[in-house]
Amino acid sequence: MSNSPEANALARLVRDGRRYWATPTGQAVRQAERACLGPVCERVFGAHSLELGMGACLADMCPVRHPMRWAPTRELAEQSATLVSPPDALPLPDDCLSLVVIHHLLEVVPDPHHMLQESARVTAHDGRLIIFGWMPIGAGGLARAWPGRRRRVPWRGHWRTPGRLKDWLAFVDFEIERVDYCSFHLPGSVPRNTLLETLGRRYNLPLGDSYMIQARRKPQLAQTQPPRLAFTRPFGGAALGATRLRQSPEPERMLEVD
């Protein structure tokens, strides 16, 4: 994978993303999203977690014993606990992670459906799947209208609403618990306006640059098996009058037809 054309394309994308998240604007957005994620992380406990993204670690405040990062190539692995793999083919067993964070990758990866499917597969039944995405109708969405911006990070790719991702999550048997909106500012300004951020977070207005989806696996309803009816001997001719009807699993109850 490390030397494949797909890995090289992802590596270029991650390098571009890291340059953006190191800018003052990227750091301001990250701080706003980290403030949204903090209360969620306080309620997540477990052995393992995975964060898939291009910027600096966002969920490092979570009390998970073994947090892992992701990278498409070994050269981009910044720490020892890094999973080097395609984002749509994670080399992990099913239901093994207490927390999975997808940070602005579904917009730009070549196969977002399979990436979401893989992320859902490795999330434990009682775990959390967190998705950060860019809001199409926020101030950042309006900035995409400038010529040439859609070819650069963060404006490139396909921006989807939480409603659209709700349908995607339903396909992998997950449901949205809550959507929080982050990074509020006026068009053309850096998202560091404390007043707008406070009001936007308080009323959870869908006008921020980004959103955070909290999703969990749908509860499985218990399958109730109807009682089976069994006959002690087959129907037919004179034997019908002597046929006994037995209801399992309670064999002591019999209905005699004479």
Coordinates of C-alpha atoms in Angstrom, one line a residue:
M1 CA 0.0 0.0 0.0
S2 CA 2.8 2.4 0.9
N3 CA 4.1 2.7 -2.7
S4 CA 0.8 2.3 -4.6
P5 CA -0.6 5.3 -6.6
E6 CA -3.6 5.4 -4.3
A7 CA -1.3 5.7 -1.3
N8 CA 0.8 8.4 -2.9
A9 CA -2.3 10.4 -3.8
L10 CA -3.5 10.2 -0.2
A11 CA -0.1 11.1 1.1
R12 CA -0.2 14.3 -1.0
L13 CA -3.6 15.1 0.3
V14 CA -2.6 14.6 3.9
R15 CA 0.5 16.8 3.4
D16 CA -1.8 19.6 2.0
G17 CA -4.2 19.1 4.8
R18 CA -1.5 19.3 7.4
R19 CA -0.3 22.6 5.9
Y20 CA -3.9 24.0 6.2
W21 CA -4.4 22.8 9.8
A22 CA -1.1 24.5 10.8
T23 CA -2.3 27.9 9.6
P24 CA -4.0 30.4 12.0
T25 CA -7.4 29.7 10.4
G26 CA -6.9 25.9 10.7
Q27 CA -5.8 26.1 14.3
A28 CA -8.8 28.3 15.2
V29 CA -11.2 25.8 13.6
R30 CA -9.4 23.0 15.4
Q31 CA -9.8 24.7 18.8
A32 CA -13.6 25.2 18.1
E33 CA -14.0 21.5 17.2
R34 CA -11.9 20.4 20.1
A35 CA -14.3 22.3 22.4
C36 CA -17.2 20.4 20.9
L37 CA -15.5 17.0 21.3
G38 CA -14.3 17.6 24.8
P39 CA -17.6 16.8 26.6
V40 CA -18.1 13.7 24.5
C41 CA -14.6 12.4 25.3
E42 CA -15.2 12.7 29.0
R43 CA -17.9 9.9 28.7
V44 CA -15.8 7.5 26.6
F45 CA -13.8 4.8 28.3
G46 CA -12.2 1.8 26.8
A47 CA -9.0 0.1 25.7
H48 CA -8.5 1.4 22.1
S49 CA -9.5 4.3 19.9
L50 CA -8.6 5.5 16.4
E51 CA -8.5 9.0 14.9
L52 CA -8.5 9.3 11.1
G53 CA -7.6 12.8 9.9
M54 CA -5.0 15.1 8.4
G55 CA -4.3 17.6 11.2
A56 CA -2.9 17.3 14.7
C57 CA -4.5 15.0 17.2
L58 CA -8.0 16.2 18.2
A59 CA -9.1 13.5 20.8
D60 CA -6.0 13.4 23.0
M61 CA -8.1 14.4 26.0
C62 CA -10.1 11.1 25.9
P63 CA -9.3 8.7 28.8
V64 CA -8.7 5.8 26.4
R65 CA -5.7 3.6 27.3
H66 CA -4.4 3.0 23.8
P67 CA -5.2 5.8 21.3
M68 CA -4.1 5.3 17.7
R69 CA -3.6 7.7 14.8
W70 CA -3.9 6.9 11.1
A71 CA -1.6 7.6 8.1
P72 CA -1.6 6.5 4.5
T73 CA 2.2 5.8 4.4
R74 CA 4.9 5.1 6.9
E75 CA 6.6 8.4 6.1
L76 CA 3.6 10.3 7.4
A77 CA 3.4 8.4 10.7
E78 CA 4.1 10.9 13.4
Q79 CA 4.0 8.4 16.4
S80 CA 4.6 4.8 17.1
A81 CA 0.9 4.0 17.6
T82 CA -0.1 4.8 14.0
L83 CA -2.2 2.6 11.8
V84 CA -0.7 2.7 8.3
S85 CA -3.4 1.5 5.9
P86 CA -5.9 2.6 3.3
P87 CA -8.8 4.3 5.1
D88 CA -11.3 2.0 3.5
A89 CA -9.5 -1.3 4.5
L90 CA -8.5 -1.0 8.2
P91 CA -6.5 -4.1 9.4
L92 CA -8.4 -4.4 12.6
P93 CA -11.0 -6.9 13.9
D94 CA -14.7 -6.2 14.2
D95 CA -16.1 -4.2 17.2
C96 CA -12.6 -3.6 18.7
L97 CA -12.6 0.2 19.3
S98 CA -14.4 2.3 21.9
L99 CA -14.0 5.5 19.9
V100 CA -13.5 6.2 16.2
V101 CA -13.1 9.8 15.0
I102 CA -13.3 10.7 11.3
H103 CA -12.0 14.3 11.0
H104 CA -12.8 15.9 7.6
L105 CA -11.8 12.9 5.5
L106 CA -15.2 11.8 4.1
E107 CA -15.2 14.9 1.9
V108 CA -11.9 14.1 0.1
V109 CA -11.2 10.3 0.1
P110 CA -11.8 8.4 -3.1
D111 CA -14.3 6.0 -1.6
P112 CA -16.1 7.6 1.3
H113 CA -18.8 4.9 1.5
H114 CA -16.3 2.1 2.1
M115 CA -14.4 4.3 4.6
L116 CA -17.5 4.9 6.6
Q117 CA -18.4 1.2 6.4
E118 CA -14.9 0.2 7.7
S119 CA -15.1 2.8 10.5
A120 CA -18.5 1.5 11.6
R121 CA -17.2 -2.1 11.4
V122 CA -14.4 -1.6 13.9
T123 CA -16.5 0.5 16.3
A124 CA -17.7 -1.6 19.3
H125 CA -21.3 -2.1 20.0
D126 CA -21.2 0.3 23.0
G127 CA -18.6 2.6 21.3
R128 CA -18.9 6.0 19.6
L129 CA -18.4 7.0 16.0
I130 CA -17.6 10.7 15.7
I131 CA -17.7 12.4 12.3
F132 CA -16.4 16.0 11.6
G133 CA -17.5 17.5 8.3
W134 CA -17.7 20.9 6.6
M135 CA -21.1 22.6 6.6
P136 CA -22.1 23.6 3.1
I137 CA -24.2 26.5 4.2
G138 CA -21.8 28.0 6.7
A139 CA -19.4 30.9 6.2
G140 CA -16.8 28.4 4.9
G141 CA -19.3 27.1 2.4
L142 CA -19.9 30.6 1.1
A143 CA -16.1 31.0 0.7
R144 CA -16.0 28.1 -1.7
A145 CA -17.6 30.3 -4.4
W146 CA -14.3 32.0 -5.0
P147 CA -12.7 30.8 -8.3
G148 CA -10.1 28.1 -7.9
R149 CA -10.7 27.4 -4.2
R150 CA -12.4 24.1 -4.7
R151 CA -9.1 22.6 -5.9
R152 CA -7.4 23.3 -2.6
V153 CA -7.8 22.1 1.0
P154 CA -10.1 22.7 2.9
W155 CA -12.5 23.7 0.1
R156 CA -12.0 20.7 -2.2
G157 CA -14.1 17.6 -2.3
H158 CA -17.8 17.0 -1.7
W159 CA -19.3 18.7 1.3
R160 CA -22.4 16.9 2.7
T161 CA -25.0 17.9 5.2
P162 CA -25.7 15.9 8.4
G163 CA -29.0 14.8 6.9
R164 CA -27.1 13.2 4.0
L165 CA -24.7 11.4 6.4
K166 CA -27.7 10.2 8.4
D167 CA -28.8 8.1 5.4
W168 CA -25.2 6.8 5.0
L169 CA -25.1 5.8 8.7
A170 CA -28.4 4.0 8.5
F171 CA -26.9 1.8 5.8
V172 CA -24.3 0.6 8.2
D173 CA -26.8 0.2 11.1
F174 CA -25.8 3.3 13.0
E175 CA -28.0 6.2 14.1
I176 CA -27.2 9.8 14.9
E177 CA -27.5 10.7 18.6
R178 CA -26.6 14.4 18.2
V179 CA -25.3 16.9 15.8
D180 CA -23.2 19.9 17.1
Y181 CA -22.1 22.9 15.0
C182 CA -18.7 24.5 15.5
S183 CA -16.6 27.4 14.4
F184 CA -18.9 30.4 14.0
H185 CA -17.6 33.6 12.4
L186 CA -18.5 36.3 9.9
P187 CA -17.6 35.7 6.2
G188 CA -14.0 36.7 5.5
S189 CA -12.9 36.7 9.2
V190 CA -10.9 34.1 11.2
P191 CA -13.2 31.9 13.4
R192 CA -12.0 33.4 16.7
N193 CA -15.1 35.5 17.6
T194 CA -15.9 34.4 21.2
L195 CA -19.3 36.0 21.2
L196 CA -20.5 34.3 18.0
E197 CA -19.0 31.0 19.1
T198 CA -20.8 31.2 22.5
L199 CA -24.1 32.1 20.9
G200 CA -23.8 29.5 18.1
R201 CA -22.9 26.7 20.6
R202 CA -25.6 27.7 23.0
Y203 CA -28.4 27.6 20.5
N204 CA -26.6 25.0 18.3
L205 CA -27.2 27.0 15.1
P206 CA -26.5 25.2 11.8
L207 CA -24.4 28.2 10.6
G208 CA -20.9 27.1 11.7
D209 CA -18.0 26.1 9.4
S210 CA -18.2 22.5 10.5
Y211 CA -20.4 20.0 12.4
M212 CA -19.7 17.1 14.7
I213 CA -21.9 14.0 14.4
Q214 CA -22.2 11.6 17.4
A215 CA -23.4 8.2 16.1
R216 CA -23.9 4.8 17.8
R217 CA -24.8 1.4 16.6
K218 CA -28.6 0.8 16.4
P219 CA -29.9 -1.4 19.2
Q220 CA -30.8 -4.9 18.0
L221 CA -34.3 -5.9 18.8
A222 CA -34.7 -9.3 20.4
Q223 CA -36.0 -11.9 17.9
T224 CA -39.0 -13.7 19.3
Q225 CA -39.6 -17.2 17.9
P226 CA -43.2 -18.3 17.6
P227 CA -44.0 -21.7 19.0
R228 CA -43.7 -24.6 16.5
L229 CA -46.5 -27.1 16.1
A230 CA -45.5 -30.7 15.6
F231 CA -47.7 -33.7 14.9
T232 CA -47.0 -37.1 16.5
R233 CA -48.1 -38.9 13.3
P234 CA -48.9 -37.8 9.7
F235 CA -52.4 -36.9 8.6
G236 CA -54.2 -39.3 6.3
G237 CA -57.2 -41.6 6.1
A238 CA -58.3 -43.2 9.4
A239 CA -55.3 -42.0 11.2
L240 CA -56.7 -38.4 11.4
G241 CA -59.0 -39.2 14.3
A242 CA -56.1 -40.3 16.4
T243 CA -53.7 -37.5 15.5
R244 CA -52.2 -35.7 18.4
L245 CA -51.2 -32.0 18.1
R246 CA -48.1 -31.1 20.1
Q247 CA -46.9 -27.5 20.8
S248 CA -43.2 -27.2 21.4
P249 CA -41.2 -26.3 23.5
E250 CA -43.8 -27.5 26.0
P251 CA -44.3 -31.1 25.2
E252 CA -46.5 -31.8 28.2
R253 CA -49.4 -29.9 26.7
M254 CA -51.2 -32.0 24.1
L255 CA -54.4 -31.6 22.3
E256 CA -56.1 -34.9 21.6
V257 CA -58.6 -35.1 18.7
D258 CA -60.8 -38.2 19.0

